[in-house]
Amino acid sequence: MASISEHDTQQDRQGFRPSMLINDTRYRGLTFQFIALMLIILAFAWLGANLMSNLAAAGLDISFGFLDEPAGYDIAFSMIDYTSQSSHLRAAIVGVLNTLLVAFMGCVTATIIGVTAGVLRLSKNWLIARLMSAYVEAFRNVPVLIWILIIGAVVTISGANPRAFLGEEAESNLFLGMFAFTNRGLYAPAVEIGPGALIVLIALIAGIAGAIAWRWYVKHTLFSSGKLLPGWPMWLILLAPPILAYFLFQGAIGLSMPDTMANRFNIQGGTLVGKPLIALWLALSVYTGAFIAENVRAGILSVSKGQTEAAAALGLRPRRVMNLVVLPQALRVIVPPLISQYLNLTKNSSLAIAVGYADITATLGGITLNQTGRAIECILMLMLFYLIISLAISGVMNVYNSTVALKER
Amino acid sequence: MKTTVFLGTVGAAALAAGVAGAATLDDVQERGTLNCGVTTGLVGFAAPNASGEWEGFDVALCRAVAAAVLGDPTAVEFVPTTGKTRFTALASGEIDMLARNTTWTFSRDNDLGFEFNGINYYDGQGFLVPRDLGVTSAMDLDGATVCVQTGTTTELNLADFFRKNNISYEPVPIETNAEAQQQYLAGACDAYTTDASGLAATRATFEAPGDHVILPEIISKEPLGPLVRHGDNEWGDIVRWTLNALIAAEEYGVTSANVEDMASAAGDSPEVNRLLGTEGNLGEMIGLESDWAVNAISAGGNYGEIFAQNIGEDTPIGLARGLNAQWTDGGLLYAPPFR
Amino acid sequence: MSDTHAQSVAYVRESFVEQQTPPVSETGVVKWLRENLFSSIPYAILTLLSLFVLYQILSGVLPWLLGGNWTASSIRECRELVEGAGGCFAVLTERWNQLLFGFSYPSTEYWRPALAFLLLFVCVAPVLFPDLPSKSLILTLLYPFVAYWLLWGGTIVTPIVGLLGVAAGYVAYRATINRGFALSLLAGVVAAVIVWYLGGFVAEELSGVAALMPVESRDMGGFMLNMILGTVCVSLSLPFGILLALGRQSRLPIIKIICITFIEFIRGVPLITLLFVANVVLAYFLPPGTTFDLILRVIIMITMFASAYIAEVIRGGLAALPRGQYEAADSLGLDYAQAMRLIILPQALKISIPGIVNVAVGLFKDTTLVSIISMFDVVGMIRGPILASTDWNGVYWELYGFAALLFFVTCYGISQYSQWLERKLATDHR
């Protein structure tokens, strides 16, 4: 910008009059920008000055020192060690991890639900298509908060009381001796890591890498020599190393079963996938799934019939038509809105407290804010966190968009 | 094209807002209404009834202050606040006083920059459990799932209690009292913890209150009281002494029924005379009319009447006076002398 | 030809065979069933499965719906009457007014929001249905003033002054349009402000003229609050959204950066954090002593939120316009403001309408979040006063079902309109 204006001023130095700042299109842009910049600076200065005088009047200050103090409250579900004596910062980290967990799980299931519903909505089966339309419309047209509250209540009443599983003469038995779905959540066996678990993990990674390599090799031979190698060795390469390692290192990975005898209130041991997590996860996936279904439907409809027919005319089998011709084109339409749905899901997960799930809004933006009264600091950190997540996701989207754009003519 | 609605609202808001400077009393009198922060809904303490009128124990205090300051117990704007918003609402001047069963703690009084004006209800945190669970003491709750309302001191007390006694529990944070009841009744938690008064109120709404017991342990001190912004002592004094006037009125037997009579002429008791403004100039000292206490008492009665009407034993809440009886009856209510 | 072999060849038929009815499997209900429900084994399984699901849902919901009680006065009485099977819809009979209008809107004045709601349809129709005569757009312009008067009450002079201000602004704008767009816009704004300022005194003098009972913003509640927030914020965010979209497309780097930062920041955070800002932080950023109504602070925040999303939709519309339109405008010698106003925006806005409607629906649904910051919208009414009352503690499905139904009817209606419009626009372009 600077170079352009210099160039301009050099050219017209002798003829410059102040009125040109408004009337001359070359300078008008500069004038407007200068005015806008000044207004913005003034606005921020005004807000800042107000903040300072308000804080001074109330005897408060902006300080993040409270983050080191003990939080004092317990969190039911945490993926890292946390007690009520941990700091507020750690409570916030627990919240961040919980948000990321439910967002990730939600995105995966919402995609599955959405793709299934989107494809089925186009199905020739009248009943299925209608049912899927009803599902999509019901969830798209009712606020997510109401759905979270309703689904939370449904999950609460649909599970049994864990006391039914407890004691010597329990009314109910664990499913397969391992699982129990209660109104507190799903009890399942916990994975216990023993010595040698690392090797099993490495073997698993090696298997996945090998399987991907095999697929690539098959494709490469197909394209270079026209020979079609069989696909099944992929599964062998994938599964053999971890299974072998598992049996070689006995006891590397074990399961600890839920214990129904230890306590009179709850099943102990094992893992508990808490009811709040289940309810929120379910609500977000089903809600977002309805939106994804619409995107998928639009994506498939956007591929013209000529493409399918042309592929069939080339002699491709139906599955290959779908994989090689329809899907790649449909994906280009589906993926950008899909990613913004992921973004929406992540942002909607901030309603977690409605079902009692301790996400970042509930810990940092809720309990910590309440207990410390540090509203400005907490909300600033909260917004910053969501902003970083969003920018990261839209960064991924931009990269994807630019790769697809390259293929356009 | 909707700019005028916008501007109109801005105008209306600016007119209604006034200036929340240091002199809250002047603002309130100029505005003609008292902005009182209350809870979004807790039966007995503050909740709108079927016809939309706010009523409850905390509401009655707001009305008494409005009556003392403005002479009109209905000149109150009730501003519902949540646990999160109550302190900012007060700090920013959106409300003039907060009567939202708020626990008086050191840090709230000092760090948050507020001033508590006495205690209108002595409470403590307890546990509610189903009777068929067979639990008789909170110590038996090892491993239990406990529903707790989030954003209150109860959360912290709960964590302290279980840590101190070295027993484990599973907290379920819940936003509103109504949702906590739903979870508790559905069996999603074994116990529900909140202030004992709240537990009694909650149990009163159950279909079979007898199937639930409140455990004997009270695990915390919860002195609940009204609060105002720090630094405006005149206003703080008005709230404090209005509360004291209600308490003293009960002690001296001044009720909403006889207050007009007693205030019409000076009686035998000099203390009552000073309270009701027939003797001395206490009203002038506090910056109000001489009949300020008469108005406050006529608004909803003295402390005992307010208690009986909203949360007492004849109401569905059914709370006994307990600690909240007059000091002469073995309780903790002890109004400083009016002289 | 036909008579040559007729006698000699035995197997040639002499007469037409009677037309036969198609086989049972290819006709009527059976054909429909076979083609639409049981065309293959997997489909048949799916059909049976979904029939089962449907049966399960209906067998649960129907007895609850049909066996419900509409007259009881409390949940205990209702539970006794329905004996466990039906729903307690009596809560809706008793509290419908609170669910729709909040608990403090004066009950004698319910006709006002109801009328405003009906008028909304009449007055928005000219914008939504391009076939209606363009003169009826005047109705749309009048609506905000009428609705303000109906909802908030007070003298009718206030909205008339508001209208006069807009009219004065428009006249000033037209009169000075030859001096350049920026200048005439400024003139318009100045004229409007002068009229509003002077009119303020008049309105105060005439405060008794055609006065409705004034209602304060904080007394608005229930579904009405959702409607107010939704319509006000969407309408306010349109002009801001257009400006932001133009700013983002602008060649002026500073303006572009400001717009991009604003849009990306707002789109990057959940609405609930912005509402927290409105509720607990905003007061610190305003001059000491001023306090806005909570509803106004929320309107500001939701409008900012909606503007960013609408800006992105309009940016899509701008980008979808063929390059030739911009070049054509340039070649006619139009300046930036003229080109945008006369050529680009009318077209870009037209193709953005479906997207804008989608944003509006999403935003309208999001207005329920205000219940989290202690405002009594329809969800707030349910979670607050109604569920907290001794009489109706424990009624969930009926209340949430009712709220869901309200939103469903509204949003489904709008989205059907949007789809209709999309189809209509699609044919226009091919």
mmCIF file of N, CA, C and O in Angstrom, chain A residues 58 60 71-76 84-85 149 153 156-157 161-163 183-184 263-266 268 272 275 353-354 356 361 365-367 369-374, chain B residues 83-84 87 108 111-113 130 132-135 140-145 150-153 155-156 159-160 163 169-171 173 175 179 182-183 186-190:
data_model
loop_
_atom_site.group_PDB
_atom_site.id
_atom_site.type_symbol
_atom_site.label_atom_id
_atom_site.label_comp_id
_atom_site.label_asym_id
_atom_site.label_seq_id
_atom_site.Cartn_x
_atom_site.Cartn_y
_atom_site.Cartn_z
ATOM 1 N N ALA A 58 -14.251 -0.009 41.398
ATOM 2 C CA ALA A 58 -14.711 -1.175 42.146
ATOM 3 C C ALA A 58 -13.595 -1.796 42.965
ATOM 4 O O ALA A 58 -13.813 -2.775 43.673
ATOM 5 N N LEU A 60 -11.018 -3.429 41.790
ATOM 6 C CA LEU A 60 -10.623 -4.722 41.224
ATOM 7 C C LEU A 60 -9.414 -4.529 40.316
ATOM 8 O O LEU A 60 -9.036 -3.410 39.986
ATOM 9 N N ALA A 71 -8.689 -25.119 43.186
ATOM 10 C CA ALA A 71 -10.031 -24.896 42.661
ATOM 11 C C ALA A 71 -11.079 -25.137 43.738
ATOM 12 O O ALA A 71 -12.051 -24.411 43.836
ATOM 13 N N GLY A 72 -10.905 -26.195 44.538
ATOM 14 C CA GLY A 72 -11.829 -26.439 45.633
ATOM 15 C C GLY A 72 -13.055 -27.239 45.268
ATOM 16 O O GLY A 72 -13.788 -27.644 46.146
ATOM 17 N N TYR A 73 -13.298 -27.460 43.985
ATOM 18 C CA TYR A 73 -14.467 -28.257 43.611
ATOM 19 C C TYR A 73 -14.034 -29.521 42.879
ATOM 20 O O TYR A 73 -12.939 -29.579 42.332
ATOM 21 N N ASP A 74 -14.879 -30.524 42.905
ATOM 22 C CA ASP A 74 -14.571 -31.790 42.248
ATOM 23 C C ASP A 74 -15.210 -31.844 40.873
ATOM 24 O O ASP A 74 -16.239 -31.219 40.624
ATOM 25 N N ILE A 75 -14.594 -32.580 39.990
ATOM 26 C CA ILE A 75 -15.149 -32.785 38.651
ATOM 27 C C ILE A 75 -15.369 -34.275 38.477
ATOM 28 O O ILE A 75 -14.482 -35.078 38.761
ATOM 29 N N ALA A 76 -16.563 -34.650 38.030
ATOM 30 C CA ALA A 76 -16.899 -36.071 37.983
ATOM 31 C C ALA A 76 -16.075 -36.810 36.944
ATOM 32 O O ALA A 76 -15.630 -37.929 37.172
ATOM 33 N N SER A 84 -9.928 -31.916 44.195
ATOM 34 C CA SER A 84 -10.422 -30.585 44.505
ATOM 35 C C SER A 84 -9.287 -29.667 44.943
ATOM 36 O O SER A 84 -9.465 -28.467 45.036
ATOM 37 N N GLN A 85 -8.089 -30.233 45.209
ATOM 38 C CA GLN A 85 -6.954 -29.392 45.601
ATOM 39 C C GLN A 85 -6.123 -28.940 44.408
ATOM 40 O O GLN A 85 -5.179 -28.169 44.563
ATOM 41 N N LEU A 149 -31.670 -30.885 26.393
ATOM 42 C CA LEU A 149 -32.444 -31.103 27.622
ATOM 43 C C LEU A 149 -33.322 -32.346 27.489
ATOM 44 O O LEU A 149 -33.401 -33.169 28.402
ATOM 45 N N ALA A 153 -32.909 -35.935 29.541
ATOM 46 C CA ALA A 153 -33.963 -36.544 30.355
ATOM 47 C C ALA A 153 -34.253 -37.964 29.879
ATOM 48 O O ALA A 153 -34.483 -38.866 30.695
ATOM 49 N N THR A 156 -31.651 -40.272 31.166
ATOM 50 C CA THR A 156 -31.811 -40.491 32.603
ATOM 51 C C THR A 156 -32.889 -41.521 32.900
ATOM 52 O O THR A 156 -32.695 -42.391 33.742
ATOM 53 N N ILE A 157 -34.025 -41.433 32.200
ATOM 54 C CA ILE A 157 -35.081 -42.382 32.552
ATOM 55 C C ILE A 157 -34.912 -43.730 31.866
ATOM 56 O O ILE A 157 -35.538 -44.701 32.277
ATOM 57 N N ASN A 161 -31.359 -48.233 37.525
ATOM 58 C CA ASN A 161 -30.601 -47.760 38.674
ATOM 59 C C ASN A 161 -29.471 -48.747 38.937
ATOM 60 O O ASN A 161 -29.691 -49.959 38.933
ATOM 61 N N PRO A 162 -28.253 -48.238 39.144
ATOM 62 C CA PRO A 162 -27.138 -49.189 39.332
ATOM 63 C C PRO A 162 -27.342 -50.110 40.517
ATOM 64 O O PRO A 162 -26.754 -51.185 40.569
ATOM 65 N N ARG A 163 -28.168 -49.693 41.468
ATOM 66 C CA ARG A 163 -28.387 -50.564 42.633
ATOM 67 C C ARG A 163 -29.002 -51.897 42.227
ATOM 68 O O ARG A 163 -28.882 -52.876 42.940
ATOM 69 N N ASN A 183 -28.615 -45.385 34.809
ATOM 70 C CA ASN A 183 -28.923 -43.966 34.673
ATOM 71 C C ASN A 183 -27.768 -43.084 35.121
ATOM 72 O O ASN A 183 -27.880 -41.874 35.143
ATOM 73 N N ARG A 184 -26.652 -43.693 35.491
ATOM 74 C CA ARG A 184 -25.452 -42.901 35.796
ATOM 75 C C ARG A 184 -24.466 -42.993 34.653
ATOM 76 O O ARG A 184 -23.414 -42.379 34.695
ATOM 77 N N ASN A 263 -19.445 -51.826 46.647
ATOM 78 C CA ASN A 263 -20.061 -50.623 47.181
ATOM 79 C C ASN A 263 -21.566 -50.752 47.144
ATOM 80 O O ASN A 263 -22.125 -51.440 46.306
ATOM 81 N N ARG A 264 -22.243 -50.064 48.068
ATOM 82 C CA ARG A 264 -23.695 -50.215 48.122
ATOM 83 C C ARG A 264 -24.430 -49.235 47.216
ATOM 84 O O ARG A 264 -25.627 -49.340 47.023
ATOM 85 N N PHE A 265 -23.709 -48.240 46.700
ATOM 86 C CA PHE A 265 -24.373 -47.240 45.867
ATOM 87 C C PHE A 265 -24.118 -47.452 44.381
ATOM 88 O O PHE A 265 -25.002 -47.315 43.553
ATOM 89 N N ASN A 266 -22.866 -47.723 44.050
ATOM 90 C CA ASN A 266 -22.469 -47.736 42.654
ATOM 91 C C ASN A 266 -21.663 -48.971 42.344
ATOM 92 O O ASN A 266 -21.079 -49.584 43.229
ATOM 93 N N GLN A 268 -18.332 -50.411 41.185
ATOM 94 C CA GLN A 268 -16.972 -49.885 41.266
ATOM 95 C C GLN A 268 -16.095 -50.562 40.232
ATOM 96 O O GLN A 268 -16.445 -51.600 39.690
ATOM 97 N N LEU A 272 -16.382 -45.999 33.748
ATOM 98 C CA LEU A 272 -17.739 -45.489 33.674
ATOM 99 C C LEU A 272 -17.751 -44.378 32.631
ATOM 100 O O LEU A 272 -17.057 -43.374 32.778
ATOM 101 N N LYS A 275 -23.157 -40.543 32.389
ATOM 102 C CA LYS A 275 -24.409 -40.180 31.735
ATOM 103 C C LYS A 275 -24.358 -38.815 31.059
ATOM 104 O O LYS A 275 -24.851 -38.659 29.939
ATOM 105 N N ILE A 353 -23.272 -27.844 30.165
ATOM 106 C CA ILE A 353 -23.694 -27.774 31.564
ATOM 107 C C ILE A 353 -25.182 -28.090 31.709
ATOM 108 O O ILE A 353 -25.631 -28.515 32.774
ATOM 109 N N ALA A 354 -25.935 -27.949 30.612
ATOM 110 C CA ALA A 354 -27.364 -28.254 30.688
ATOM 111 C C ALA A 354 -27.601 -29.708 31.080
ATOM 112 O O ALA A 354 -28.633 -30.027 31.655
ATOM 113 N N GLY A 356 -25.000 -31.352 32.743
ATOM 114 C CA GLY A 356 -24.055 -31.606 33.820
ATOM 115 C C GLY A 356 -22.712 -32.148 33.371
ATOM 116 O O GLY A 356 -21.994 -32.756 34.170
ATOM 117 N N THR A 361 -16.644 -24.580 29.237
ATOM 118 C CA THR A 361 -17.589 -23.533 29.636
ATOM 119 C C THR A 361 -18.124 -23.802 31.039
ATOM 120 O O THR A 361 -18.445 -22.878 31.775
ATOM 121 N N GLY A 365 -15.584 -21.290 32.563
ATOM 122 C CA GLY A 365 -16.587 -20.244 32.380
ATOM 123 C C GLY A 365 -17.751 -20.371 33.345
ATOM 124 O O GLY A 365 -18.637 -19.538 33.363
ATOM 125 N N GLY A 366 -17.764 -21.434 34.139
ATOM 126 C CA GLY A 366 -18.879 -21.625 35.058
ATOM 127 C C GLY A 366 -18.433 -21.570 36.500
ATOM 128 O O GLY A 366 -18.492 -20.533 37.146
ATOM 129 N N ILE A 367 -17.945 -22.712 36.997
ATOM 130 C CA ILE A 367 -17.673 -22.803 38.427
ATOM 131 C C ILE A 367 -16.519 -21.896 38.835
ATOM 132 O O ILE A 367 -16.619 -21.151 39.814
ATOM 133 N N LEU A 369 -15.459 -19.216 37.370
ATOM 134 C CA LEU A 369 -15.912 -17.831 37.300
ATOM 135 C C LEU A 369 -16.760 -17.483 38.523
ATOM 136 O O LEU A 369 -16.583 -16.436 39.130
ATOM 137 N N ASN A 370 -17.648 -18.391 38.891
ATOM 138 C CA ASN A 370 -18.505 -18.132 40.039
ATOM 139 C C ASN A 370 -17.718 -18.003 41.323
ATOM 140 O O ASN A 370 -17.983 -17.144 42.146
ATOM 141 N N GLN A 371 -16.777 -18.934 41.497
ATOM 142 C CA GLN A 371 -16.083 -18.989 42.784
ATOM 143 C C GLN A 371 -15.085 -17.874 42.938
ATOM 144 O O GLN A 371 -14.864 -17.394 44.049
ATOM 145 N N THR A 372 -14.433 -17.465 41.841
ATOM 146 C CA THR A 372 -13.414 -16.431 41.969
ATOM 147 C C THR A 372 -13.948 -15.053 41.636
ATOM 148 O O THR A 372 -13.350 -14.054 42.025
ATOM 149 N N GLY A 373 -15.039 -14.978 40.894
ATOM 150 C CA GLY A 373 -15.568 -13.684 40.487
ATOM 151 C C GLY A 373 -14.731 -13.002 39.421
ATOM 152 O O GLY A 373 -14.935 -11.842 39.117
ATOM 153 N N ARG A 374 -13.774 -13.712 38.828
ATOM 154 C CA ARG A 374 -12.898 -13.126 37.815
ATOM 155 C C ARG A 374 -13.547 -13.246 36.439
ATOM 156 O O ARG A 374 -13.114 -14.030 35.593
ATOM 157 N N GLY B 83 -26.474 -17.788 39.640
ATOM 158 C CA GLY B 83 -25.284 -17.796 40.474
ATOM 159 C C GLY B 83 -24.140 -17.043 39.810
ATOM 160 O O GLY B 83 -23.332 -16.392 40.463
ATOM 161 N N LYS B 84 -24.100 -17.135 38.477
ATOM 162 C CA LYS B 84 -23.005 -16.513 37.755
ATOM 163 C C LYS B 84 -23.171 -15.010 37.649
ATOM 164 O O LYS B 84 -22.207 -14.263 37.732
ATOM 165 N N PHE B 87 -23.285 -11.354 41.047
ATOM 166 C CA PHE B 87 -22.310 -10.401 41.570
ATOM 167 C C PHE B 87 -22.014 -9.306 40.564
ATOM 168 O O PHE B 87 -21.835 -8.144 40.942
ATOM 169 N N ARG B 108 -16.129 -13.006 49.602
ATOM 170 C CA ARG B 108 -17.151 -12.214 48.944
ATOM 171 C C ARG B 108 -17.214 -10.813 49.549
ATOM 172 O O ARG B 108 -17.425 -9.842 48.851
ATOM 173 N N ASP B 111 -12.861 -9.605 48.862
ATOM 174 C CA ASP B 111 -12.220 -9.656 47.553
ATOM 175 C C ASP B 111 -13.152 -9.145 46.459
ATOM 176 O O ASP B 111 -12.735 -8.457 45.539
ATOM 177 N N LEU B 112 -14.425 -9.494 46.522
ATOM 178 C CA LEU B 112 -15.342 -9.122 45.459
ATOM 179 C C LEU B 112 -15.863 -7.700 45.620
ATOM 180 O O LEU B 112 -16.550 -7.196 44.749
ATOM 181 N N GLY B 113 -15.562 -7.049 46.739
ATOM 182 C CA GLY B 113 -15.962 -5.654 46.893
ATOM 183 C C GLY B 113 -17.436 -5.469 47.196
ATOM 184 O O GLY B 113 -18.085 -4.600 46.627
ATOM 185 N N PRO B 130 -33.084 -41.018 49.665
ATOM 186 C CA PRO B 130 -34.302 -41.839 49.743
ATOM 187 C C PRO B 130 -34.252 -42.692 51.004
ATOM 188 O O PRO B 130 -33.202 -43.218 51.380
ATOM 189 N N ASP B 132 -35.459 -45.657 51.568
ATOM 190 C CA ASP B 132 -35.191 -47.099 51.399
ATOM 191 C C ASP B 132 -33.714 -47.401 51.174
ATOM 192 O O ASP B 132 -33.313 -48.548 51.089
ATOM 193 N N LEU B 133 -32.892 -46.359 51.053
ATOM 194 C CA LEU B 133 -31.461 -46.584 50.909
ATOM 195 C C LEU B 133 -30.856 -47.031 52.234
ATOM 196 O O LEU B 133 -29.789 -47.634 52.270
ATOM 197 N N GLY B 134 -31.528 -46.715 53.305
ATOM 198 C CA GLY B 134 -31.054 -47.150 54.611
ATOM 199 C C GLY B 134 -29.858 -46.376 55.125
ATOM 200 O O GLY B 134 -29.124 -46.850 55.987
ATOM 201 N N VAL B 135 -29.625 -45.190 54.588
ATOM 202 C CA VAL B 135 -28.497 -44.381 55.044
ATOM 203 C C VAL B 135 -28.951 -43.543 56.237
ATOM 204 O O VAL B 135 -30.007 -42.921 56.189
ATOM 205 N N ASP B 140 -21.988 -42.481 55.754
ATOM 206 C CA ASP B 140 -22.269 -43.722 55.028
ATOM 207 C C ASP B 140 -22.264 -43.533 53.527
ATOM 208 O O ASP B 140 -22.483 -44.469 52.780
ATOM 209 N N LEU B 141 -22.063 -42.304 53.083
ATOM 210 C CA LEU B 141 -22.249 -42.018 51.655
ATOM 211 C C LEU B 141 -21.020 -42.356 50.816
ATOM 212 O O LEU B 141 -20.911 -41.897 49.684
ATOM 213 N N ASP B 142 -20.099 -43.153 51.340
ATOM 214 C CA ASP B 142 -18.892 -43.494 50.591
ATOM 215 C C ASP B 142 -19.253 -44.142 49.255
ATOM 216 O O ASP B 142 -19.975 -45.131 49.206
ATOM 217 N N GLY B 143 -18.756 -43.544 48.162
ATOM 218 C CA GLY B 143 -19.002 -44.097 46.836
ATOM 219 C C GLY B 143 -20.302 -43.659 46.220
ATOM 220 O O GLY B 143 -20.638 -44.081 45.117
ATOM 221 N N ALA B 144 -21.047 -42.799 46.882
ATOM 222 C CA ALA B 144 -22.354 -42.415 46.372
ATOM 223 C C ALA B 144 -22.229 -41.347 45.288
ATOM 224 O O ALA B 144 -21.228 -40.646 45.188
ATOM 225 N N THR B 145 -23.255 -41.251 44.473
ATOM 226 C CA THR B 145 -23.352 -40.188 43.490
ATOM 227 C C THR B 145 -24.201 -39.073 44.091
ATOM 228 O O THR B 145 -25.302 -39.330 44.560
ATOM 229 N N THR B 150 -24.674 -26.193 40.805
ATOM 230 C CA THR B 150 -23.387 -25.606 40.471
ATOM 231 C C THR B 150 -23.421 -24.089 40.657
ATOM 232 O O THR B 150 -24.472 -23.466 40.601
ATOM 233 N N GLY B 151 -22.243 -23.523 40.922
ATOM 234 C CA GLY B 151 -22.141 -22.075 41.074
ATOM 235 C C GLY B 151 -22.458 -21.577 42.465
ATOM 236 O O GLY B 151 -22.789 -20.425 42.655
ATOM 237 N N THR B 152 -22.403 -22.429 43.448
ATOM 238 C CA THR B 152 -22.720 -22.019 44.809
ATOM 239 C C THR B 152 -21.613 -22.490 45.737
ATOM 240 O O THR B 152 -20.731 -23.245 45.328
ATOM 241 N N THR B 153 -21.681 -22.067 46.983
ATOM 242 C CA THR B 153 -20.679 -22.546 47.935
ATOM 243 C C THR B 153 -20.883 -24.018 48.265
ATOM 244 O O THR B 153 -19.967 -24.659 48.768
ATOM 245 N N GLU B 155 -20.931 -26.538 46.394
ATOM 246 C CA GLU B 155 -19.971 -27.364 45.668
ATOM 247 C C GLU B 155 -18.657 -27.485 46.439
ATOM 248 O O GLU B 155 -18.079 -28.559 46.540
ATOM 249 N N LEU B 156 -18.211 -26.350 46.963
ATOM 250 C CA LEU B 156 -16.933 -26.330 47.683
ATOM 251 C C LEU B 156 -17.051 -27.059 49.018
ATOM 252 O O LEU B 156 -16.172 -27.827 49.398
ATOM 253 N N ALA B 159 -16.971 -30.836 48.443
ATOM 254 C CA ALA B 159 -15.626 -31.340 48.197
ATOM 255 C C ALA B 159 -14.844 -31.395 49.510
ATOM 256 O O ALA B 159 -14.166 -32.387 49.797
ATOM 257 N N ASP B 160 -14.967 -30.338 50.333
ATOM 258 C CA ASP B 160 -14.238 -30.301 51.605
ATOM 259 C C ASP B 160 -14.687 -31.409 52.537
ATOM 260 O O ASP B 160 -13.869 -32.083 53.157
ATOM 261 N N ARG B 163 -13.434 -34.807 51.371
ATOM 262 C CA ARG B 163 -11.978 -34.910 51.482
ATOM 263 C C ARG B 163 -11.562 -35.040 52.947
ATOM 264 O O ARG B 163 -10.723 -35.845 53.304
ATOM 265 N N TYR B 169 -16.810 -39.875 46.412
ATOM 266 C CA TYR B 169 -18.150 -39.626 45.900
ATOM 267 C C TYR B 169 -18.035 -39.202 44.449
ATOM 268 O O TYR B 169 -16.949 -38.924 43.946
ATOM 269 N N GLU B 170 -19.176 -39.156 43.803
ATOM 270 C CA GLU B 170 -19.225 -38.812 42.382
ATOM 271 C C GLU B 170 -20.149 -37.595 42.253
ATOM 272 O O GLU B 170 -21.346 -37.707 42.477
ATOM 273 N N PRO B 171 -19.605 -36.396 41.971
ATOM 274 C CA PRO B 171 -20.487 -35.226 41.905
ATOM 275 C C PRO B 171 -21.207 -35.145 40.561
ATOM 276 O O PRO B 171 -20.641 -35.483 39.530
ATOM 277 N N PRO B 173 -22.906 -32.107 38.677
ATOM 278 C CA PRO B 173 -23.251 -30.686 38.741
ATOM 279 C C PRO B 173 -24.546 -30.413 37.993
ATOM 280 O O PRO B 173 -24.743 -30.904 36.888
ATOM 281 N N GLU B 175 -27.646 -27.351 37.028
ATOM 282 C CA GLU B 175 -27.813 -25.900 36.963
ATOM 283 C C GLU B 175 -28.956 -25.386 37.826
ATOM 284 O O GLU B 175 -28.815 -24.393 38.503
ATOM 285 N N GLU B 179 -34.072 -29.149 38.023
ATOM 286 C CA GLU B 179 -33.427 -30.259 37.329
ATOM 287 C C GLU B 179 -32.760 -31.208 38.316
ATOM 288 O O GLU B 179 -32.729 -32.420 38.088
ATOM 289 N N GLN B 182 -35.334 -33.548 39.458
ATOM 290 C CA GLN B 182 -35.652 -34.553 38.449
ATOM 291 C C GLN B 182 -34.616 -35.670 38.474
ATOM 292 O O GLN B 182 -34.951 -36.851 38.492
ATOM 293 N N GLN B 183 -33.321 -35.287 38.514
ATOM 294 C CA GLN B 183 -32.254 -36.277 38.535
ATOM 295 C C GLN B 183 -32.349 -37.136 39.792
ATOM 296 O O GLN B 183 -32.204 -38.348 39.743
ATOM 297 N N ALA B 186 -35.286 -39.503 39.655
ATOM 298 C CA ALA B 186 -35.090 -40.574 38.678
ATOM 299 C C ALA B 186 -34.030 -41.559 39.137
ATOM 300 O O ALA B 186 -33.775 -42.560 38.473
ATOM 301 N N GLY B 187 -33.386 -41.277 40.265
ATOM 302 C CA GLY B 187 -32.375 -42.188 40.775
ATOM 303 C C GLY B 187 -31.015 -41.998 40.145
ATOM 304 O O GLY B 187 -30.125 -42.817 40.321
ATOM 305 N N ALA B 188 -30.839 -40.904 39.388
ATOM 306 C CA ALA B 188 -29.530 -40.678 38.773
ATOM 307 C C ALA B 188 -28.503 -40.250 39.807
ATOM 308 O O ALA B 188 -27.310 -40.277 39.545
ATOM 309 N N CYS B 189 -28.949 -39.822 40.981
ATOM 310 C CA CYS B 189 -27.994 -39.630 42.074
ATOM 311 C C CYS B 189 -28.603 -40.189 43.357
ATOM 312 O O CYS B 189 -29.820 -40.232 43.513
ATOM 313 N N ASP B 190 -27.705 -40.616 44.236
ATOM 314 C CA ASP B 190 -28.168 -41.239 45.486
ATOM 315 C C ASP B 190 -28.579 -40.200 46.497
ATOM 316 O O ASP B 190 -29.424 -40.452 47.335
#
